[in-house]
Short mmCIF file of C-alpha atoms and ligand atoms in Angstrom, two decimals:
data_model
loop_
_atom_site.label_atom_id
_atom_site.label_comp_id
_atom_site.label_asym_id
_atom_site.label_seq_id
_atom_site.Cartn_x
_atom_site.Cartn_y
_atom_site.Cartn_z
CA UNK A 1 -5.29 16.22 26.74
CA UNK A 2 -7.35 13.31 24.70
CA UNK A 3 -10.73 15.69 24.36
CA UNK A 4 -12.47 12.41 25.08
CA UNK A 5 -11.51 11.59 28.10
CA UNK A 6 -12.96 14.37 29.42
CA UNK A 7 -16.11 14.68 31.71
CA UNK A 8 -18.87 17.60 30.16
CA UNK A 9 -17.86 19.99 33.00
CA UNK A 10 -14.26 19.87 32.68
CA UNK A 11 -14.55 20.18 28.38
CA UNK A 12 -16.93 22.69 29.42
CA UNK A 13 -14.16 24.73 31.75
CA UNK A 14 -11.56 23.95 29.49
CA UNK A 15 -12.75 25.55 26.55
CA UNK A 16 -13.46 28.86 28.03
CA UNK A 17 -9.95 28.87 28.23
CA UNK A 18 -9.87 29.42 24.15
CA UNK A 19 -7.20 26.15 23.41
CA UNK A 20 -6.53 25.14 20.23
CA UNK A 21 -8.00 22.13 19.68
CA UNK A 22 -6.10 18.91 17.10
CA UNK A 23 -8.25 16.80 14.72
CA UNK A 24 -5.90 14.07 13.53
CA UNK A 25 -7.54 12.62 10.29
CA UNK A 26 -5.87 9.46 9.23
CA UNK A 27 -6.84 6.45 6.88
CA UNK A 28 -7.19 2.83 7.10
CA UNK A 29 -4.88 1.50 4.29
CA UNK A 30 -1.89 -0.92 3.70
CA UNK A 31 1.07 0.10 5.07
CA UNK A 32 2.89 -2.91 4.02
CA UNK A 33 3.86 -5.77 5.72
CA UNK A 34 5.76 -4.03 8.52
CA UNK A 35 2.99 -1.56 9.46
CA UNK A 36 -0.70 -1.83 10.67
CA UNK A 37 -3.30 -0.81 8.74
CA UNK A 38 -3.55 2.36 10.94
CA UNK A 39 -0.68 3.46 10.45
CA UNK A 40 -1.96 7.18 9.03
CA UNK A 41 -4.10 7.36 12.04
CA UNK A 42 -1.56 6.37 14.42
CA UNK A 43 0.76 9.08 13.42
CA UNK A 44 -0.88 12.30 13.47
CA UNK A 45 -2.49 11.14 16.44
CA UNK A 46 0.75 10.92 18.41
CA UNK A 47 2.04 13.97 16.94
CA UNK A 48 -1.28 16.13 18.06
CA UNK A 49 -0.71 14.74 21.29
CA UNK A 50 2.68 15.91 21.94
CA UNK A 51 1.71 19.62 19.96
CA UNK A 52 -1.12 19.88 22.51
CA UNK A 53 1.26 18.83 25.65
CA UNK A 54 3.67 21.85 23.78
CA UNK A 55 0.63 24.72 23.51
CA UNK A 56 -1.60 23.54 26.09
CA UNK A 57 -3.94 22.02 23.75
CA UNK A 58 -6.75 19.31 23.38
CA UNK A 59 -6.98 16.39 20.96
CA UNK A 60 -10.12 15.18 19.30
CA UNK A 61 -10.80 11.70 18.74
CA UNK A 62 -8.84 10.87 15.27
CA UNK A 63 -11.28 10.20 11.93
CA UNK A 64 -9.75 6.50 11.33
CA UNK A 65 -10.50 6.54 7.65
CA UNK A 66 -9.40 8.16 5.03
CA UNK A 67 -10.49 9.36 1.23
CA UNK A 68 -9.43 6.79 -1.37
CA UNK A 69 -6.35 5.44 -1.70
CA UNK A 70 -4.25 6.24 -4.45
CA UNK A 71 -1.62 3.63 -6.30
CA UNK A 72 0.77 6.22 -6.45
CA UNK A 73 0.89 7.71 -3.21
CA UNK A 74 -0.84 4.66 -1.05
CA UNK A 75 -0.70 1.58 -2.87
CA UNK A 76 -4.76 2.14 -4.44
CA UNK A 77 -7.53 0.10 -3.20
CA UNK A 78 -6.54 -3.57 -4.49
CA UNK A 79 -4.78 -4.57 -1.47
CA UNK A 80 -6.59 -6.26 1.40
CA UNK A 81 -7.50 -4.03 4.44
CA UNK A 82 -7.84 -0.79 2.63
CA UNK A 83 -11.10 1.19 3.63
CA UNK A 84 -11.85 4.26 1.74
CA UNK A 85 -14.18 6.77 1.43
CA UNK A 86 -15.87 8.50 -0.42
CA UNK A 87 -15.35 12.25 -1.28
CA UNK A 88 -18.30 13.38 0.15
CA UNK A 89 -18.21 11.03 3.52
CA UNK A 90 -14.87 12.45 4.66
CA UNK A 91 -16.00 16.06 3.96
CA UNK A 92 -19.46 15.77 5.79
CA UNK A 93 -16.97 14.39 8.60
CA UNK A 94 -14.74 17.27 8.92
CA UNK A 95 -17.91 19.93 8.38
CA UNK A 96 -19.50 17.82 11.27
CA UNK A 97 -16.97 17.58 13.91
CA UNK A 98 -15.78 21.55 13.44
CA UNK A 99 -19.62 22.82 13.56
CA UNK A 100 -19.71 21.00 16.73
CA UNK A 101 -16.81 21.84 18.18
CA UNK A 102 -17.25 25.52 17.05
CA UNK A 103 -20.73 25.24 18.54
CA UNK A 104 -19.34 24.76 22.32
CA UNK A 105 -16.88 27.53 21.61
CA UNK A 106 -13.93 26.33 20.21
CA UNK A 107 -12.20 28.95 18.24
CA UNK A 108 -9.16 27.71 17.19
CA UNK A 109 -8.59 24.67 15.30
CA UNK A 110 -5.86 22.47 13.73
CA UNK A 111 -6.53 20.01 11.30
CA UNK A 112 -3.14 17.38 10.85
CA UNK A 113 -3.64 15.57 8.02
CA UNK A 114 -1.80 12.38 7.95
CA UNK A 115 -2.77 10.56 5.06
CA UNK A 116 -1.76 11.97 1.55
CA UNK A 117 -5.08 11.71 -0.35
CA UNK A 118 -6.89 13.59 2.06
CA UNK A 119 -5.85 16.83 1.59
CA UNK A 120 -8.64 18.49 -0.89
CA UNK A 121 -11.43 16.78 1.26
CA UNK A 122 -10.45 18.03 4.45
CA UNK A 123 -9.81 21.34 2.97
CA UNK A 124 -13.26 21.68 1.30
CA UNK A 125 -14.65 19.99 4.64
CA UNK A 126 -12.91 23.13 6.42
CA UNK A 127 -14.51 25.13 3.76
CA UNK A 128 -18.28 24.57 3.75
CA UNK A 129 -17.91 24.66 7.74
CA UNK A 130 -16.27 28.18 7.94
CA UNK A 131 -19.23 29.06 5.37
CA UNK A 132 -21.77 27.30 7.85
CA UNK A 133 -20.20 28.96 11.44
CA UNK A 134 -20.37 32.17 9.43
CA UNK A 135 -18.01 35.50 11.85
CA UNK A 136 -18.06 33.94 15.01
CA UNK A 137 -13.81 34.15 15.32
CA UNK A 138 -13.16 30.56 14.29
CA UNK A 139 -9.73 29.87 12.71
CA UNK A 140 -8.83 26.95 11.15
CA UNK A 141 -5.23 25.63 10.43
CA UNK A 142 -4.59 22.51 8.28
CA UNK A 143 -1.60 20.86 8.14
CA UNK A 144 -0.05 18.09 6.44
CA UNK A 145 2.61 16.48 9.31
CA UNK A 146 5.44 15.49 6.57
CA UNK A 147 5.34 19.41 5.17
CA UNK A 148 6.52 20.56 8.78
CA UNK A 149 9.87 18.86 8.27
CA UNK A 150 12.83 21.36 6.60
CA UNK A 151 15.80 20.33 4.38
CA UNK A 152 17.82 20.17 7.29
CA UNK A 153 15.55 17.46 9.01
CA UNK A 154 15.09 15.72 5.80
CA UNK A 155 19.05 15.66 4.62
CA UNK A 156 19.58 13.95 8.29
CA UNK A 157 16.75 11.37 7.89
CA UNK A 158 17.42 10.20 4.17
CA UNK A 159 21.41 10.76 4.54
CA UNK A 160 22.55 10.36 1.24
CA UNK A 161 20.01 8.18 -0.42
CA UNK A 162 16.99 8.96 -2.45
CA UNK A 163 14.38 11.20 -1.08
CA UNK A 164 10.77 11.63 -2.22
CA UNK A 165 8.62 12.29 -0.32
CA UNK A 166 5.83 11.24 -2.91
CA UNK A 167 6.86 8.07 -2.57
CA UNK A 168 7.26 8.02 1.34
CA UNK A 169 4.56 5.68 1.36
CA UNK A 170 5.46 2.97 4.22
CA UNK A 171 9.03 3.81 3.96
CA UNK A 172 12.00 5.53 6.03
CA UNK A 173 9.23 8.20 7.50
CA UNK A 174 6.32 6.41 8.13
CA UNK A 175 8.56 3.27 9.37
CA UNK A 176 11.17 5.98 11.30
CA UNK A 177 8.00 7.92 13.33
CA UNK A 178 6.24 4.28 14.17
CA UNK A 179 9.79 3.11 15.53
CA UNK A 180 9.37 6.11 17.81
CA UNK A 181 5.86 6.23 18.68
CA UNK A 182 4.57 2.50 18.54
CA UNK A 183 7.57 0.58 17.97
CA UNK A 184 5.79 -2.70 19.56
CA UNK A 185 3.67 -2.22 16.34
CA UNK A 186 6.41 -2.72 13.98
CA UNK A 187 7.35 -6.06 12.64
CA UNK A 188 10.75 -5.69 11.96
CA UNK A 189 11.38 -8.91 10.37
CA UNK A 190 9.46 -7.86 7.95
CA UNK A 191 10.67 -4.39 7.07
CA UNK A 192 10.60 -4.44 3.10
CA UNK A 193 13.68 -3.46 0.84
CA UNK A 194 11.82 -2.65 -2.46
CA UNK A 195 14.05 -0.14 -4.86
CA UNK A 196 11.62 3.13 -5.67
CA UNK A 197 8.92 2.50 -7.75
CA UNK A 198 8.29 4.23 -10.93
CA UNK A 199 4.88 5.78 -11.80
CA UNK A 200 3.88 7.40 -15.04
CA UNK A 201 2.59 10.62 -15.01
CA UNK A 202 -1.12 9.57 -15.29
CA UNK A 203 -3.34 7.55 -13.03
CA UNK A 204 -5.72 4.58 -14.29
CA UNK A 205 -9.26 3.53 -13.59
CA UNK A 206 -9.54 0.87 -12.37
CA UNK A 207 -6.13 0.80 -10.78
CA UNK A 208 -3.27 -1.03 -12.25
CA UNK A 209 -2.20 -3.48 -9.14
CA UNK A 210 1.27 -3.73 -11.53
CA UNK A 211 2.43 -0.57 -10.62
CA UNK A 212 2.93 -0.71 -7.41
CA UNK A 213 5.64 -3.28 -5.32
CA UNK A 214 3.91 -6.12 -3.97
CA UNK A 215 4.94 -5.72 -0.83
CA UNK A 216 2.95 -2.04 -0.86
CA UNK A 217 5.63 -0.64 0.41
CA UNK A 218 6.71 2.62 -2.76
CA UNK A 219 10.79 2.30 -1.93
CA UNK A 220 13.16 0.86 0.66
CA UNK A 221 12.54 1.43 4.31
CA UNK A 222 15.46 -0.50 5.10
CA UNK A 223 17.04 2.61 6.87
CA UNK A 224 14.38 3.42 9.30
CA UNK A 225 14.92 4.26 12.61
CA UNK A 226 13.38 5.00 15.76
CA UNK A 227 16.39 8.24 16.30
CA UNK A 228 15.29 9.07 12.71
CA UNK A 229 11.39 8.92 13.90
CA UNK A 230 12.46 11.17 17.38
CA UNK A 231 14.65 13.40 15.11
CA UNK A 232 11.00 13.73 12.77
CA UNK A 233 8.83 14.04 15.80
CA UNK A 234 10.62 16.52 17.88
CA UNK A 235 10.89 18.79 14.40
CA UNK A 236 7.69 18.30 13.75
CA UNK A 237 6.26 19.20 17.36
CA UNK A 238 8.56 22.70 17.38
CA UNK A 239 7.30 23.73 14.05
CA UNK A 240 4.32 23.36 14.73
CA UNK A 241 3.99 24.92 18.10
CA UNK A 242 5.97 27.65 16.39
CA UNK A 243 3.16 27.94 13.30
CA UNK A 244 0.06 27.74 15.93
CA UNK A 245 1.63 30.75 18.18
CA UNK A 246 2.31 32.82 14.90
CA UNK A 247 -1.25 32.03 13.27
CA UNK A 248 -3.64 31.87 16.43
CA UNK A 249 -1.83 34.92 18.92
CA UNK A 250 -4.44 37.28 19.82
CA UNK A 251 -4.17 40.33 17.31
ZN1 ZN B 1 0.83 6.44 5.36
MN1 MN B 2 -1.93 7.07 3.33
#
């Protein structure tokens, strides 16, 4: 189902079938010390994958990088590895890859976001591109992965403890799904236990490195999982099979 691995002919056949095609977007940012710098790409990657398997989809090479990354939500752009782009970059990206795609005949699309910053970019990439296609039938669903996941999901993974989501920034979720999908590409001896940070209500330019735990990890994933990470995946993969019937059935 990777799009890429597909000869010309058989893309060709394929899309006259009308699937909905996944565009993982991810980022190439600190994860901490447990987590590889890929970790946003990684993720929405895996979870296309096993949508598409679910709806009889196809998956589009994932965009790697991401828009900038913010102290309060990714740890900001003062720790090593971090590779952001600009506004404008990740847009043209998105507007690219859909006029393409809706140029061979791809109709429906879904757009899983996987890196918190990237939401308004992908959205106004989305945007100009529907503009650009103009009424040939193209729909366009974007998704952030972490919104598909429902109280009951969420009381199950965090138990009792602390849960925000803002600051699920290599933490119990991001640790919990790379447990599941890529757990060879966790170091678990060096899973941090930093207590949540606190952020005012403002950012700062440049970035304030103080703000954030030095490990770049925003609060404790000390109680990650890889059953937590299935648990998270296999919600994730119904709800979303369940959105993409509702949104793209033939009316
Ligand atoms: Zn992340
Ligand atoms: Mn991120």
């Amino acid at each position: 189902m990777d799009l890429g691995d597909l000869a010309w002919p058989e893309y060709a056949e394929r899309v006259k079938a009308n699937p909905v095609v996944f565009l993982p977007v991810g980022s190439l940012e600190q994860h901490g010390p447990h987590l590889p710098l890929a970790t946003d790409a990684l993720l929405p990657a895996a979870l296309a994958r096993d949508a598409a398997a679910e709806v009889g989809g196809l998956v589009l090479p994932t965009i790697p990088y991401g828009y900038r990354s913010m102290p309060k939500s990714g740890g900001g752009p003062g720790f090593p590895g971090t590779t952001d782009l600009e506004a404008m970059t990740l847009i043209h990206l998105v507007h690219d890859i859909l006029c393409e795609q809706a140029r061979h005949g791809v109709r429906k699309v879904c757009v899983l976001v996987g890196h918190y910053e990237n939401q308004w970019m992908v959205t106004e990439g989305i945007h100009l591109a529907m503009a650009r296609i103009g009424g040939a039938g193209v729909r366009v669903m974007r998704v952030e992965y972490w919104d598909l996941l429902d109280e009951a999901v969420l009381d199950a993974v965090f138990e009792s403890g602390p849960r925000s989501i803002a600051l699920e920034h290599a933490a119990v979720m991001e640790t919990s799904l790379m447990l599941h999908y890529h757990p060879e590409r966790v170091r678990l001896d060096r899973i941090p236990d930093d207590p949540p940070a606190e952020f005012p209500p403002y950012d700062m330019f440049p970035a304030v490195a103080a703000w954030v735990p030095s490990s770049g990890a925003l609060t404790s994933a000390k109680a990650a999982t890889a059953a937590k990470g299935r648990l998270m995946a296999e919600a994730i993969r119904s709800r979303l099979a369940v959105a993409i019937a509702k949104e793209f059935a033939p009316t």
